[in-house]
């Protein structure tokens, strides 16, 4: 039993050394987890950082599909997810069986799958994308070829607008982003006149249309850090505010709506990180065949 967060943090740091581990935290994690981590960022950036280290163990503070991606890109490393029930509702809105059925109906289509998906769905995919590179990935598909875009309908619609390409959109969505409505933004604009509005492309069209900038978490951080503006209304998961404030202590950041908190992301606590490292759980295990198939669309994306 440990009394204070200070004790827990010291214990985690010792275990990290003993296990030759690296701690990765997604930008949507709790502040204390971000402060503990070796790297903080988006899911793909974190997996790439991990592959550059000589760590033997990756403790992935994020949700299940992210830890799977870390395993795909670091097959020889032990990957631990501190909370086994930290899932992603968006990733769970598509199954490989249902995707195979849609592919059967569109046998010539290219399948583009958002990184927010399970390894089993990635295995059914031609190429992956992130919210940072989705436009580039869609533009890489030859004109005239049909595209199935999976699973986020909001990101897909936004990319359609940006590229002028028509796509068949899987009807999935991230509840944390999709449930925000323009009235939330209007209310925040009234409270904070002059603040710029930045939202994630997982938000609905109605919300994206109210924004000064639409982009991924990394693009939002870059935009705010480089902007001469002093205050910002942020339409993505609450955890990003910690990073934004850290990089920009003299600027003001306001969450677009108090509903933008992902309960799955917040399952991970200092206590669960410690428990996970002590007990070596939950280990991410994928069969060699699945790894082989699911890695290919990520490699294609990275090669672009
Ligand atoms: O790719 C990620 O990590 C997510 C979930 C969103 C983003 O925009 O970074």
mmCIF file of C-alpha atoms in Angstrom, residues 15 18 23 26 50 70 84 97 119 128 156 184 199 208 226 278 298:
data_model
loop_
_atom_site.group_PDB
_atom_site.id
_atom_site.type_symbol
_atom_site.label_atom_id
_atom_site.label_comp_id
_atom_site.label_asym_id
_atom_site.label_seq_id
_atom_site.Cartn_x
_atom_site.Cartn_y
_atom_site.Cartn_z
ATOM 1 C CA UNK A 15 10.431 -0.393 -11.752
ATOM 2 C CA UNK A 18 14.589 -2.463 -13.356
ATOM 3 C CA UNK A 23 6.224 4.881 -20.441
ATOM 4 C CA UNK A 26 -1.473 9.666 -25.078
ATOM 5 C CA UNK A 50 9.035 3.591 -28.684
ATOM 6 C CA UNK A 70 2.647 -0.314 -30.277
ATOM 7 C CA UNK A 84 -7.450 -4.003 -19.673
ATOM 8 C CA UNK A 97 -16.659 -9.727 -40.255
ATOM 9 C CA UNK A 119 -5.615 -4.975 -35.242
ATOM 10 C CA UNK A 128 -4.150 3.159 -42.524
ATOM 11 C CA UNK A 156 -14.288 10.702 -43.440
ATOM 12 C CA UNK A 184 -21.766 24.283 -26.791
ATOM 13 C CA UNK A 199 -11.735 21.359 -33.100
ATOM 14 C CA UNK A 208 -16.373 21.863 -37.531
ATOM 15 C CA UNK A 226 2.647 29.184 -33.018
ATOM 16 C CA UNK A 278 4.467 -5.016 -10.771
ATOM 17 C CA UNK A 298 0.554 0.857 -41.241
#
